[in-house]
Coordinates of C-alpha atoms in Angstrom, one line a residue:
Chain A
M1199 CA 77.2 87.5 45.2
T1200 CA 78.1 90.3 46.9
I1201 CA 81.8 90.9 48.2
D1202 CA 83.4 92.3 50.8
L1203 CA 86.5 94.2 49.6
N1204 CA 88.0 94.9 53.0
S1205 CA 88.1 91.1 53.4
N1206 CA 91.1 89.1 52.2
L1207 CA 89.9 86.0 52.8
L1208 CA 86.5 85.8 51.0
T1209 CA 88.4 87.2 47.8
L1210 CA 90.8 84.7 47.9
D1211 CA 88.7 81.8 48.8
Y1212 CA 86.8 82.9 45.5
L1213 CA 88.9 81.3 43.1
T1214 CA 89.3 77.2 42.8
E1215 CA 91.8 75.3 43.6
Q1216 CA 92.5 74.4 39.8
E1217 CA 92.1 78.4 39.1
K1218 CA 95.2 78.9 41.2
I1219 CA 97.3 76.2 40.6
A1220 CA 97.3 77.4 36.9
I1221 CA 98.1 80.7 37.9
D1222 CA 100.4 79.9 40.4
H1223 CA 101.9 78.0 37.7
E1224 CA 102.5 81.3 35.6
L1225 CA 103.7 83.1 39.1
Q1226 CA 106.8 81.0 38.7
I1227 CA 107.6 81.5 35.0
M1228 CA 106.9 85.7 34.8
E1229 CA 109.0 88.0 37.2
T1230 CA 106.5 90.3 38.9
R1231 CA 102.9 89.2 40.0
E1232 CA 101.6 92.0 37.4
A1233 CA 103.0 90.6 34.9
C1234 CA 100.3 87.3 35.0
S1235 CA 97.3 89.9 35.0
I1236 CA 96.7 88.8 31.4
E1237 CA 97.1 85.0 31.6
A1238 CA 95.3 85.1 35.0
L1239 CA 92.4 86.7 33.3
K1240 CA 92.1 84.0 30.5
I1241 CA 92.6 81.0 32.9
V1242 CA 89.7 82.7 35.2
Q1243 CA 87.8 82.9 31.8
L1244 CA 88.4 79.8 30.4
Q1245 CA 86.3 78.2 33.9
R1246 CA 84.0 80.5 33.8
G1247 CA 83.1 82.0 30.5
W1248 CA 83.7 85.6 31.7
I1249 CA 84.9 87.8 33.8
S1250 CA 82.8 89.4 36.5
D1251 CA 83.1 91.7 38.7
D1252 CA 83.8 89.2 41.5
S1253 CA 86.3 87.6 39.5
L1254 CA 88.1 90.8 38.8
H1255 CA 88.7 91.8 42.4
A1256 CA 90.0 88.2 42.9
I1257 CA 92.1 88.0 40.5
A1258 CA 93.5 91.9 41.6
A1259 CA 93.8 90.4 45.2
Y1260 CA 95.3 87.0 44.2
L1261 CA 97.7 89.0 42.2
R1262 CA 98.6 92.0 44.8
I1263 CA 97.3 94.8 42.2
P1264 CA 95.1 97.8 42.2
S1265 CA 91.6 96.3 40.6
A1266 CA 91.1 99.6 38.9
D1267 CA 94.8 98.6 37.0
L1268 CA 93.4 95.4 36.3
E1269 CA 90.0 96.5 34.9
G1270 CA 92.3 98.7 32.9
V1271 CA 93.8 95.6 31.3
A1272 CA 90.8 93.5 31.3
T1273 CA 88.8 96.0 29.0
F1274 CA 92.0 96.6 26.7
Y1275 CA 92.2 93.4 25.1
N1276 CA 89.6 91.6 22.9
L1277 CA 89.2 88.3 23.8
I1278 CA 88.6 89.0 27.8
Y1279 CA 84.6 89.5 28.4
R1280 CA 83.4 91.4 31.0
Q1281 CA 80.1 90.4 30.3
P1282 CA 78.5 87.4 30.1
V1283 CA 78.5 85.2 26.8
G1284 CA 76.6 82.5 24.8
K1285 CA 77.9 78.9 25.0
Y1286 CA 79.9 79.7 22.0
V1287 CA 81.2 82.8 21.1
I1288 CA 81.3 83.8 16.9
H1289 CA 84.5 85.5 16.1
I1290 CA 83.8 86.4 12.9
C1291 CA 86.9 88.1 11.0
N1292 CA 85.9 91.7 9.5
S1293 CA 89.2 93.0 8.4
I1294 CA 90.2 93.7 5.1
S1295 CA 90.7 90.3 2.4
C1296 CA 87.6 89.3 4.4
H1297 CA 85.6 92.2 3.6
L1298 CA 87.0 92.1 -0.3
C1299 CA 85.9 88.5 -0.8
G1300 CA 82.4 88.7 0.6
Y1301 CA 81.9 89.1 4.6
D1302 CA 79.4 91.3 4.1
A1303 CA 76.8 88.4 2.9
V1304 CA 78.1 86.0 5.3
V1305 CA 77.8 88.5 8.5
S1306 CA 74.5 88.9 7.1
A1307 CA 73.4 85.5 7.0
I1308 CA 74.4 84.8 10.7
K1309 CA 72.5 87.8 12.1
N1310 CA 69.5 86.7 10.4
Y1311 CA 69.8 83.2 11.1
L1312 CA 70.2 83.5 15.1
A1313 CA 68.3 86.9 15.2
I1314 CA 70.9 88.4 16.8
E1315 CA 73.3 91.9 16.1
Y1316 CA 77.0 92.5 17.0
G1317 CA 77.6 92.2 21.2
Q1318 CA 74.1 90.4 21.3
T1319 CA 73.9 86.9 23.1
T1320 CA 71.0 84.3 21.4
S1321 CA 68.4 84.0 24.2
D1322 CA 68.9 80.8 24.4
G1323 CA 72.3 81.0 25.8
M1324 CA 73.9 79.6 22.7
F1325 CA 75.6 81.9 20.0
T1326 CA 77.2 85.3 20.9
L1327 CA 78.2 87.3 17.5
L1328 CA 81.7 89.4 18.0
S1329 CA 83.5 90.8 15.1
N1330 CA 87.4 90.0 15.3
A1331 CA 90.0 91.9 13.9
C1332 CA 92.4 90.0 11.0
L1333 CA 92.3 86.3 11.5
G1334 CA 95.6 85.8 9.8
A1335 CA 93.9 83.2 7.5
C1336 CA 93.5 86.1 4.6
D1337 CA 93.7 82.9 1.8
Q1338 CA 90.8 81.2 2.8
A1339 CA 88.2 84.8 3.4
P1340 CA 86.0 85.1 4.6
V1341 CA 87.0 83.0 7.9
M1342 CA 85.2 83.2 11.2
M1343 CA 86.3 81.3 14.4
I1344 CA 84.5 79.8 17.4
D1345 CA 86.1 78.3 20.5
N1346 CA 89.6 77.5 19.1
Q1347 CA 88.4 76.2 15.5
L1348 CA 89.3 78.4 12.7
Y1349 CA 86.2 78.1 9.7
Q1350 CA 87.1 79.0 6.2
S1351 CA 85.9 79.7 2.8
L1352 CA 82.8 80.9 4.3
T1353 CA 79.3 81.3 2.2
P1354 CA 75.7 82.8 3.4
Q1355 CA 75.1 79.0 3.0
N1356 CA 78.0 76.8 4.5
V1357 CA 77.6 79.1 7.7
V1358 CA 74.5 78.5 8.6
D1359 CA 75.2 75.2 8.4
I1360 CA 78.0 75.4 10.8
L1361 CA 76.0 76.9 13.3
Q1362 CA 73.2 74.2 12.5
T1363 CA 75.7 71.6 13.7
L1364 CA 76.6 73.0 16.7
Q1365 CA 73.0 73.5 17.8
A1366 CA 72.6 69.8 16.8
A1367 CA 75.6 68.5 18.5
D1368 CA 74.6 70.5 21.5
N1369 CA 71.0 68.9 21.3
K1370 CA 72.3 65.4 21.4
G1371 CA 74.0 66.3 24.6
V1372 CA 77.6 66.3 23.1
G1373 CA 79.1 68.9 25.3
R1374 CA 82.1 70.6 23.7
Chain B
M1387 CA 112.1 72.9 -2.8
T1388 CA 115.5 72.4 -1.4
P1389 CA 117.4 74.3 1.9
L1390 CA 119.2 76.6 -0.4
T1391 CA 116.6 77.7 -2.6
H1392 CA 113.6 77.9 0.3
P1393 CA 115.3 78.2 3.3
L1394 CA 112.4 79.1 5.6
T1395 CA 110.1 77.0 4.3
H1396 CA 111.3 74.0 3.0
L1397 CA 110.5 72.2 6.1
V1398 CA 107.1 73.6 6.6
D1399 CA 104.5 71.1 7.0
V1400 CA 101.0 72.9 8.0
N1401 CA 99.5 69.3 8.5
N1402 CA 101.9 67.3 10.3
P1403 CA 105.2 69.5 11.5
L1404 CA 108.2 67.8 12.3
N1405 CA 109.1 66.9 15.7
F1406 CA 111.9 67.4 17.5
K1407 CA 113.3 64.3 16.2
G1408 CA 112.2 64.6 12.5
Y1409 CA 113.3 68.2 12.6
C1410 CA 116.9 66.9 13.6
Q1411 CA 117.1 64.5 11.1
Q1412 CA 116.9 67.3 8.4
K1413 CA 120.0 68.9 10.0
G1414 CA 117.9 70.9 12.7
Y1415 CA 119.6 72.3 15.6
A1416 CA 123.4 72.1 13.5
A1417 CA 123.4 76.0 12.7
A1418 CA 122.6 75.9 16.7
K1419 CA 125.5 73.9 17.5
K1420 CA 128.1 75.4 15.2
V1421 CA 127.0 78.8 16.2
L1422 CA 127.6 77.6 20.0
F1423 CA 130.7 76.2 19.7
E1424 CA 132.4 77.8 17.0
Y1425 CA 131.3 81.3 17.3
T1426 CA 131.9 83.8 20.2
P1427 CA 128.8 86.0 20.7
A1428 CA 130.9 88.8 19.2
E1429 CA 131.5 87.2 15.7
A1430 CA 128.3 85.7 15.1
L1431 CA 126.9 89.1 15.5
D1432 CA 129.3 90.3 12.8
T1433 CA 128.2 87.6 10.4
V1434 CA 124.4 88.6 11.0
K1435 CA 125.5 92.6 10.5
S1436 CA 127.4 91.3 7.3
S1437 CA 124.4 88.9 5.9
G1438 CA 122.5 92.1 5.5
L1439 CA 119.4 90.5 7.7
K1440 CA 116.6 93.5 7.6
G1441 CA 113.6 93.1 9.9
R1442 CA 110.9 91.6 8.3
G1443 CA 107.8 92.5 10.8
G1444 CA 107.8 95.4 8.6
A1445 CA 109.9 98.6 9.0
G1446 CA 112.6 96.8 7.7
F1447 CA 115.4 97.6 10.3
P1448 CA 118.8 95.7 9.9
T1449 CA 118.5 93.0 12.3
G1450 CA 123.0 93.1 13.1
M1451 CA 122.3 97.2 13.8
K1452 CA 119.1 96.5 16.0
W1453 CA 121.4 94.0 18.1
S1454 CA 124.6 96.2 18.5
F1455 CA 122.7 99.1 20.1
L1456 CA 122.7 97.0 23.4
P1457 CA 124.9 98.5 25.8
E1458 CA 128.2 97.0 26.4
F1459 CA 129.1 97.0 30.4
E1460 CA 132.6 96.2 31.9
E1461 CA 132.8 92.6 33.6
D1462 CA 132.7 94.4 37.2
D1463 CA 130.1 96.9 36.5
P1464 CA 127.1 95.4 38.4
R1465 CA 124.7 95.9 35.5
A1466 CA 127.2 93.2 33.5
K1467 CA 125.1 90.5 35.9
E1468 CA 121.3 91.9 34.9
P1469 CA 119.5 89.5 32.7
K1470 CA 118.7 90.5 29.0
Y1471 CA 115.5 89.3 27.1
L1472 CA 115.7 88.2 23.7
I1473 CA 111.2 88.3 22.5
C1474 CA 109.8 87.2 19.4
N1475 CA 107.6 89.2 18.0
A1476 CA 104.4 86.5 16.5
D1477 CA 101.6 88.8 17.1
E1478 CA 100.5 88.6 13.7
M1479 CA 97.8 91.0 13.4
E1480 CA 98.0 93.0 10.4
P1481 CA 95.2 92.6 8.0
G1482 CA 96.1 90.3 4.8
T1483 CA 99.2 89.1 7.0
F1484 CA 99.5 85.5 7.5
K1485 CA 102.9 84.6 7.0
D1486 CA 104.0 83.8 10.4
R1487 CA 101.6 81.3 11.1
L1488 CA 102.9 79.3 8.3
L1489 CA 106.5 79.1 10.1
L1490 CA 104.7 78.6 13.6
E1491 CA 102.2 76.2 12.6
G1492 CA 104.7 74.4 9.8
V1493 CA 107.9 74.6 11.5
P1494 CA 107.8 75.6 15.0
H1495 CA 111.7 73.9 15.8
Q1496 CA 113.3 76.4 13.4
L1497 CA 111.7 79.3 15.7
I1498 CA 113.2 77.7 19.0
E1499 CA 116.7 76.7 17.5
S1500 CA 116.3 80.4 15.8
M1501 CA 115.7 82.1 19.3
I1502 CA 118.6 80.1 20.5
I1503 CA 121.2 81.4 18.2
A1504 CA 119.6 84.9 18.6
G1505 CA 120.0 84.8 22.5
Y1506 CA 123.2 83.6 22.3
I1507 CA 124.7 86.3 20.2
I1508 CA 122.7 89.0 22.4
G1509 CA 123.6 87.4 25.3
A1510 CA 119.9 87.0 26.6
T1511 CA 119.0 84.6 29.7
R1512 CA 115.4 84.5 29.2
A1513 CA 113.1 84.9 26.3
Y1514 CA 109.8 85.1 25.7
I1515 CA 107.6 84.3 22.4
F1516 CA 104.6 86.7 22.3
L1517 CA 101.8 85.1 20.7
R1518 CA 98.7 86.6 19.4
G1519 CA 95.7 84.7 21.0
E1520 CA 94.1 83.5 18.2
Y1521 CA 96.5 81.7 16.9
H1522 CA 95.4 78.7 19.1
L1523 CA 96.9 75.5 16.8
A1524 CA 100.4 77.4 16.7
A1525 CA 100.2 77.9 20.2
K1526 CA 99.9 74.5 20.9
R1527 CA 102.6 73.4 18.0
I1528 CA 105.1 75.9 19.3
Q1529 CA 104.5 74.6 23.2
Q1530 CA 105.3 71.1 22.1
A1531 CA 108.5 71.7 20.1
I1532 CA 109.4 74.0 23.7
D1533 CA 108.6 71.2 25.7
E1534 CA 110.6 68.9 23.5
A1535 CA 113.5 71.0 23.3
Y1536 CA 113.8 70.8 27.1
Q1537 CA 113.7 67.6 27.4
A1538 CA 116.5 67.3 24.7
S1539 CA 118.7 70.0 26.5
W1540 CA 118.7 72.2 23.7
L1541 CA 116.6 74.9 26.3
G1542 CA 117.3 75.0 30.0
N1543 CA 120.6 75.3 31.7
D1544 CA 124.0 74.9 30.0
I1545 CA 122.6 73.8 25.9
Q1546 CA 124.5 70.9 24.8
Q1547 CA 127.2 71.3 27.5
S1548 CA 128.1 74.9 25.8
G1549 CA 128.0 77.1 28.7
Y1550 CA 124.9 78.5 27.4
S1551 CA 121.8 78.8 29.3
L1552 CA 118.3 80.0 28.3
E1553 CA 114.9 79.8 29.5
L1554 CA 112.2 80.4 26.6
H1555 CA 108.7 80.6 27.6
L1556 CA 105.7 81.3 25.6
H1557 CA 102.6 84.2 26.0
T1558 CA 99.9 84.0 24.0
S1559 CA 98.3 87.5 24.0
A1560 CA 94.5 88.7 24.6
G1561 CA 94.4 90.1 21.6
R1562 CA 95.2 94.0 20.0
Y1563 CA 96.5 95.1 17.0
I1564 CA 98.9 97.6 18.8
C1565 CA 100.7 94.5 20.7
G1566 CA 102.7 94.4 17.5
E1567 CA 104.8 97.8 18.6
E1568 CA 107.8 96.3 20.1
T1569 CA 107.2 98.6 23.5
A1570 CA 103.4 97.9 23.7
L1571 CA 104.1 94.4 23.8
I1572 CA 106.4 94.6 26.0
N1573 CA 104.0 96.7 28.4
A1574 CA 101.9 93.5 27.5
L1575 CA 104.2 90.9 28.8
E1576 CA 104.4 92.7 31.5
G1577 CA 101.0 92.5 32.2
K1578 CA 99.9 95.7 31.4
R1579 CA 97.3 97.8 29.0
A1580 CA 99.4 97.5 25.5
T1581 CA 100.2 101.4 25.3
P1582 CA 103.3 102.1 23.1
R1583 CA 106.1 103.6 25.3
A1584 CA 107.9 107.2 24.5
K1585 CA 111.4 106.5 22.8
P1586 CA 114.0 107.0 23.8
P1587 CA 114.8 104.9 26.0
F1588 CA 114.9 102.3 23.1
P1589 CA 114.4 98.4 24.5
Q1590 CA 117.6 97.5 24.3
V1591 CA 118.5 100.1 26.7
A1592 CA 115.7 99.7 29.2
G1593 CA 113.0 96.8 28.1
L1594 CA 111.1 94.2 29.5
F1595 CA 111.1 94.9 33.4
G1596 CA 113.3 97.6 32.9
K1597 CA 116.3 95.4 31.7
P1598 CA 118.1 95.2 27.8
T1599 CA 115.7 93.8 25.5
I1600 CA 115.3 92.9 21.8
V1601 CA 112.4 92.2 20.1
N1602 CA 112.8 90.6 16.6
N1603 CA 109.9 89.2 14.4
V1604 CA 109.1 85.7 13.1
E1605 CA 110.4 85.1 9.8
T1606 CA 113.1 87.6 10.5
L1607 CA 114.7 85.3 13.3
S1608 CA 113.6 82.0 11.1
N1609 CA 116.4 83.3 9.0
L1610 CA 119.1 82.7 11.1
P1611 CA 119.4 79.3 11.4
H1612 CA 120.1 79.4 7.2
I1613 CA 122.6 82.1 7.2
F1614 CA 125.1 80.3 9.4
A1615 CA 124.5 76.8 8.1
H1616 CA 125.0 78.2 4.2
G1617 CA 126.8 81.5 4.7
V1618 CA 126.6 85.3 4.3
E1619 CA 127.8 84.7 0.6
W1620 CA 124.7 82.5 -0.4
F1621 CA 122.1 84.8 1.3
Q1622 CA 123.3 87.5 -0.2
Q1623 CA 122.5 86.2 -4.0
H1624 CA 118.7 86.0 -3.2
A1625 CA 118.4 89.7 -3.5
P1626 CA 119.3 92.6 -5.0
E1627 CA 122.3 94.6 -3.8
S1628 CA 120.2 96.6 -1.0
D1629 CA 118.5 93.9 0.5
A1630 CA 119.3 89.9 1.1
G1631 CA 117.6 86.8 1.6
T1632 CA 114.7 85.1 1.1
K1633 CA 111.0 86.6 1.5
I1634 CA 107.9 85.2 2.3
Y1635 CA 105.3 87.0 0.2
G1636 CA 101.7 86.5 0.4
A1637 CA 98.5 87.6 -2.1
C1638 CA 94.7 87.7 -1.2
G1639 CA 91.8 89.3 -2.3
R1640 CA 89.9 88.4 -5.5
I1641 CA 92.6 86.4 -7.1
K1642 CA 93.0 82.8 -8.2
I1643 CA 95.6 81.3 -6.0
P1644 CA 95.3 83.4 -2.9
G1645 CA 98.4 82.2 -0.8
L1646 CA 102.1 82.4 0.5
W1647 CA 105.2 81.8 -1.7
E1648 CA 108.8 82.2 -0.4
L1649 CA 110.8 83.7 -3.3
P1650 CA 114.0 85.4 -3.6
M1651 CA 113.6 89.2 -2.3
G1652 CA 112.9 91.5 -5.2
V1653 CA 110.6 89.4 -7.4
S1654 CA 108.3 92.1 -9.3
I1655 CA 104.9 92.8 -8.0
G1656 CA 103.5 91.7 -11.9
R1657 CA 105.4 88.0 -11.4
L1658 CA 103.8 87.4 -7.9
L1659 CA 100.1 88.5 -8.7
N1660 CA 100.1 86.5 -12.3
D1661 CA 102.7 83.9 -12.5
H1662 CA 102.1 82.6 -8.5
A1663 CA 98.7 84.3 -7.4
G1664 CA 97.8 82.8 -10.5
G1665 CA 95.9 86.6 -11.6
M1666 CA 92.5 87.9 -11.1
C1667 CA 89.4 86.1 -10.7
E1668 CA 87.3 86.0 -14.2
G1669 CA 85.9 88.8 -14.5
L1670 CA 87.8 91.2 -12.4
A1671 CA 90.3 93.7 -13.4
L1672 CA 93.2 94.7 -11.2
K1673 CA 92.3 98.3 -9.7
G1674 CA 95.1 98.8 -7.5
L1675 CA 97.0 97.0 -4.3
L1676 CA 98.5 97.4 -1.3
P1677 CA 101.9 95.6 -0.7
G1678 CA 102.6 95.0 2.5
G1679 CA 99.3 94.9 4.8
A1680 CA 96.6 97.1 5.1
S1681 CA 99.1 100.1 6.4
T1682 CA 100.5 100.9 3.0
D1683 CA 100.2 103.1 0.4
F1684 CA 98.0 101.8 -2.7
L1685 CA 99.9 100.8 -5.9
L1686 CA 98.3 100.6 -9.4
P1687 CA 98.5 98.4 -12.4
E1688 CA 101.3 100.6 -13.8
H1689 CA 103.4 99.6 -10.6
L1690 CA 103.3 95.9 -11.8
D1691 CA 107.1 95.9 -12.8
V1692 CA 108.0 97.3 -9.2
A1693 CA 110.4 94.7 -7.3
M1694 CA 108.8 93.8 -4.0
D1695 CA 112.3 95.0 -2.0
Y1696 CA 112.7 97.5 0.3
D1697 CA 114.2 100.1 -1.5
S1698 CA 112.0 99.8 -4.9
I1699 CA 108.4 99.9 -3.1
A1700 CA 109.8 102.5 -1.4
K1701 CA 110.4 104.6 -4.6
A1702 CA 107.2 103.4 -6.1
G1703 CA 105.5 105.6 -3.2
S1704 CA 104.7 102.7 -0.8
R1705 CA 106.4 100.5 1.5
L1706 CA 107.1 96.6 1.5
G1707 CA 105.9 96.3 5.0
T1708 CA 104.7 92.4 5.5
G1709 CA 105.2 91.6 1.9
G1710 CA 101.4 90.3 1.8
L1711 CA 99.7 92.1 -1.3
I1712 CA 95.7 93.1 -0.9
V1713 CA 94.5 92.8 -4.3
L1714 CA 91.7 95.1 -5.1
D1715 CA 89.6 94.6 -8.0
D1716 CA 87.6 96.4 -10.2
K1717 CA 84.0 95.3 -8.9
N1718 CA 84.9 96.4 -4.9
C1719 CA 84.6 100.4 -3.8
P1720 CA 87.9 101.6 -2.9
V1721 CA 86.0 104.1 -0.6
A1722 CA 84.4 101.1 1.1
M1723 CA 87.9 99.0 1.3
V1724 CA 89.8 102.6 2.9
K1725 CA 86.3 102.7 5.3
N1726 CA 87.0 99.1 5.8
I1727 CA 90.5 99.5 6.9
M1728 CA 90.1 102.8 9.0
Q1729 CA 87.8 101.1 11.0
F1730 CA 90.0 98.5 11.7
F1731 CA 92.5 101.8 13.0
A1732 CA 89.7 103.1 14.9
Q1733 CA 89.0 100.0 16.8
E1734 CA 92.9 99.0 17.2
S1735 CA 93.9 102.5 18.5
C1736 CA 95.4 102.4 22.1
G1737 CA 93.4 106.2 22.7
W1738 CA 96.8 107.3 24.1
C1739 CA 97.6 110.1 22.0
T1740 CA 94.5 112.9 20.4
P1741 CA 95.4 112.4 16.8
C1742 CA 95.1 109.0 16.7
R1743 CA 92.6 108.6 19.2
D1744 CA 90.2 111.0 17.8
G1745 CA 91.6 111.3 14.6
T1746 CA 90.8 107.6 13.1
P1747 CA 87.3 107.6 14.3
W1748 CA 86.8 110.6 12.2
A1749 CA 88.0 109.8 9.8
L1750 CA 86.2 106.7 10.0
E1751 CA 82.6 109.2 10.3
I1752 CA 83.4 110.9 7.2
L1753 CA 84.5 107.9 4.9
T1754 CA 81.1 106.2 5.8
R1755 CA 79.1 109.2 5.0
I1756 CA 81.1 109.4 1.7
E1757 CA 80.3 105.6 0.8
Q1758 CA 76.8 105.9 2.0
G1759 CA 76.5 109.3 -0.3
K1760 CA 75.8 111.7 2.2
G1761 CA 79.3 113.1 1.9
T1762 CA 80.5 116.8 0.0
L1763 CA 83.2 117.6 -1.4
T1764 CA 84.5 119.6 1.6
D1765 CA 84.8 116.4 3.3
I1766 CA 87.7 115.5 0.9
D1767 CA 89.5 118.4 2.0
E1768 CA 89.2 117.3 5.9
L1769 CA 90.0 114.0 4.7
Y1770 CA 93.7 115.3 3.5
R1771 CA 94.1 117.4 6.3
L1772 CA 93.3 114.2 9.0
C1773 CA 96.0 113.0 7.0
D1774 CA 97.9 115.7 8.0
F1775 CA 97.0 115.6 11.2
M1776 CA 97.9 111.8 11.8
W1777 CA 101.2 111.6 10.3
I1778 CA 104.6 110.8 11.5
G1779 CA 105.7 113.1 14.1
K1780 CA 102.4 114.1 15.5
T1781 CA 101.3 110.5 16.8
H1782 CA 102.9 108.7 19.9
C1783 CA 103.6 105.7 17.6
A1784 CA 103.3 104.4 13.9
L1785 CA 99.6 103.4 14.1
A1786 CA 97.9 106.1 12.9
P1787 CA 100.2 106.8 10.2
G1788 CA 99.9 103.9 9.2
A1789 CA 96.1 104.0 8.8
V1790 CA 97.3 107.4 6.7
E1791 CA 99.2 105.7 4.0
P1792 CA 96.1 103.7 2.7
L1793 CA 93.8 106.6 2.9
R1794 CA 95.9 109.4 1.7
S1795 CA 96.8 107.4 -1.2
A1796 CA 93.4 106.5 -2.3
L1797 CA 92.4 109.5 -2.4
N1798 CA 95.4 110.5 -4.8
Y1799 CA 94.7 107.6 -7.0
F1800 CA 90.9 107.2 -6.5
T1801 CA 90.5 111.1 -6.5
D1802 CA 87.2 110.0 -9.3
D1803 CA 85.4 107.0 -7.1
F1804 CA 85.1 109.8 -4.3
I1805 CA 83.8 112.6 -6.7
Q1806 CA 81.1 110.1 -8.0
H1807 CA 80.1 108.8 -4.8
I1808 CA 79.3 112.5 -3.4
E1809 CA 78.0 113.5 -6.6
E1810 CA 75.7 110.5 -7.5
H1811 CA 74.8 110.7 -3.8
C1812 CA 75.1 106.8 -3.8
C1813 CA 78.2 104.0 -3.9
P1814 CA 78.2 103.5 -7.9
Y1815 CA 79.6 100.4 -7.1
Q1816 CA 76.8 99.2 -5.3
Q1817 CA 74.5 100.7 -7.8
R1818 CA 76.1 99.0 -10.7
G1819 CA 75.1 95.8 -8.5
H1820 CA 78.5 94.4 -8.8
H1821 CA 79.7 95.2 -4.9
G1822 CA 81.0 91.8 -2.8

């Protein structure tokens, strides 16, 4: 889809009612429209999986801020994706306590099993592998987060089991 | 565990936290009621000042003093009518730190009660909890608690008919370590890139949306109901003279019982490590430790008697930071550990100032080279030079100096390890098969 940036109407139509209602709710809470930019990016990403250029322009127009400013914000924060991601995004903690407790072997097991490197998505579009700064569960290291779920005390074996369980659930048509 | 010995954590239940009713049955919101009805804001501020409470987010600045830097205006001054903001810094992201998550997930109403007290004292009309994006469970529970508090008239207009009103909102971040720096946090809350601001002006004078703002850590705020419930004298009993209160200490690494413990301020490192964390895992010995998160200087086994309070840790050459021990064992490579930490800081640098933006990846490159056995002896000099280049006064904020602390102390304490990597052209720890 190409966007005519001179047409506000087209840009504003891009967002769904659901997205606009959620963003409007934030606009009531925050003092300025710009202050909703991070929340708006998260709202649209929740619906669409990632922030495309079209989404970025549409959000910027809705918040009445320059797209370039919003691009600066979108690329600054780790949890905003500016590229398509898989159905499940694996955030594996690569910070110090996980490092001390066997992160290397766990991440190797994931990479081997899924045949992807950091930043890549499996060819079936199921998994994207990303590193994450300290997940704040250092007493249960190594840990990872998939969607909103934290997985603790990982080993090269149980991490593969977790991925297989997600794959099996998906094959049965049990969605998220 | 009693409210008197474990004020912060005695009500913590991470599996099934108290709802509003349950929290009230445990004398919850009684302290807030006392403050709203029996104290003027000025009297309550005096209590916080004399309690000796210091910030638990890492810097250890006296909380009452921080609040007293808010400007005071005459009643007819139009600025007196401008809003003031209270922000709770719940962007816990210091590697090796997980204490605030316990309070956020385990006793959410305690934080809300604390924010009502703090808000009343500083005269805030709006407050935000700035929560890191990865803490999904905490977000759910805090939001639930906020909703309950609004319903029970503990938030919103005219709280419990006291005449004081406070709007409280939860903001979840999109993930960046630098958001923990208070001026960067304010920029993030304004919907901008989280680049720290130049100080002065300090947030107390010109903070969120240019208005007077106070930013406090979760654990710091959580002390307030207990100070007012049990008194200043009780609060000071927990700690040596220069400090006050309890502290939530943590420990992680290859130790028997990693975890969190609320203890009187000033417990010794050795007691924390051996009595509470159960000591090192089988077959491992202690090589060193970071006492308060990734951005603190290494300490050694010879420092086990040092008390975990702000002054004692500083005298030993490090910082109490967040009070979370990161324990290095003798079979993990110290060079690899420092490399991992430097990688974190290089990734999380906001890129605003040159020493940090260029210095952290540069140090990472050298550390990677040394760890792979491709380093030279001049690399060690270069690392020392970078430590100086990124030190306090040469950078825009405290991120790069925080990266220097573990690096420089490792260079000093583990010199032999660095040299061995260079002279043997490999990592001796990997060579011995003990790595990881």
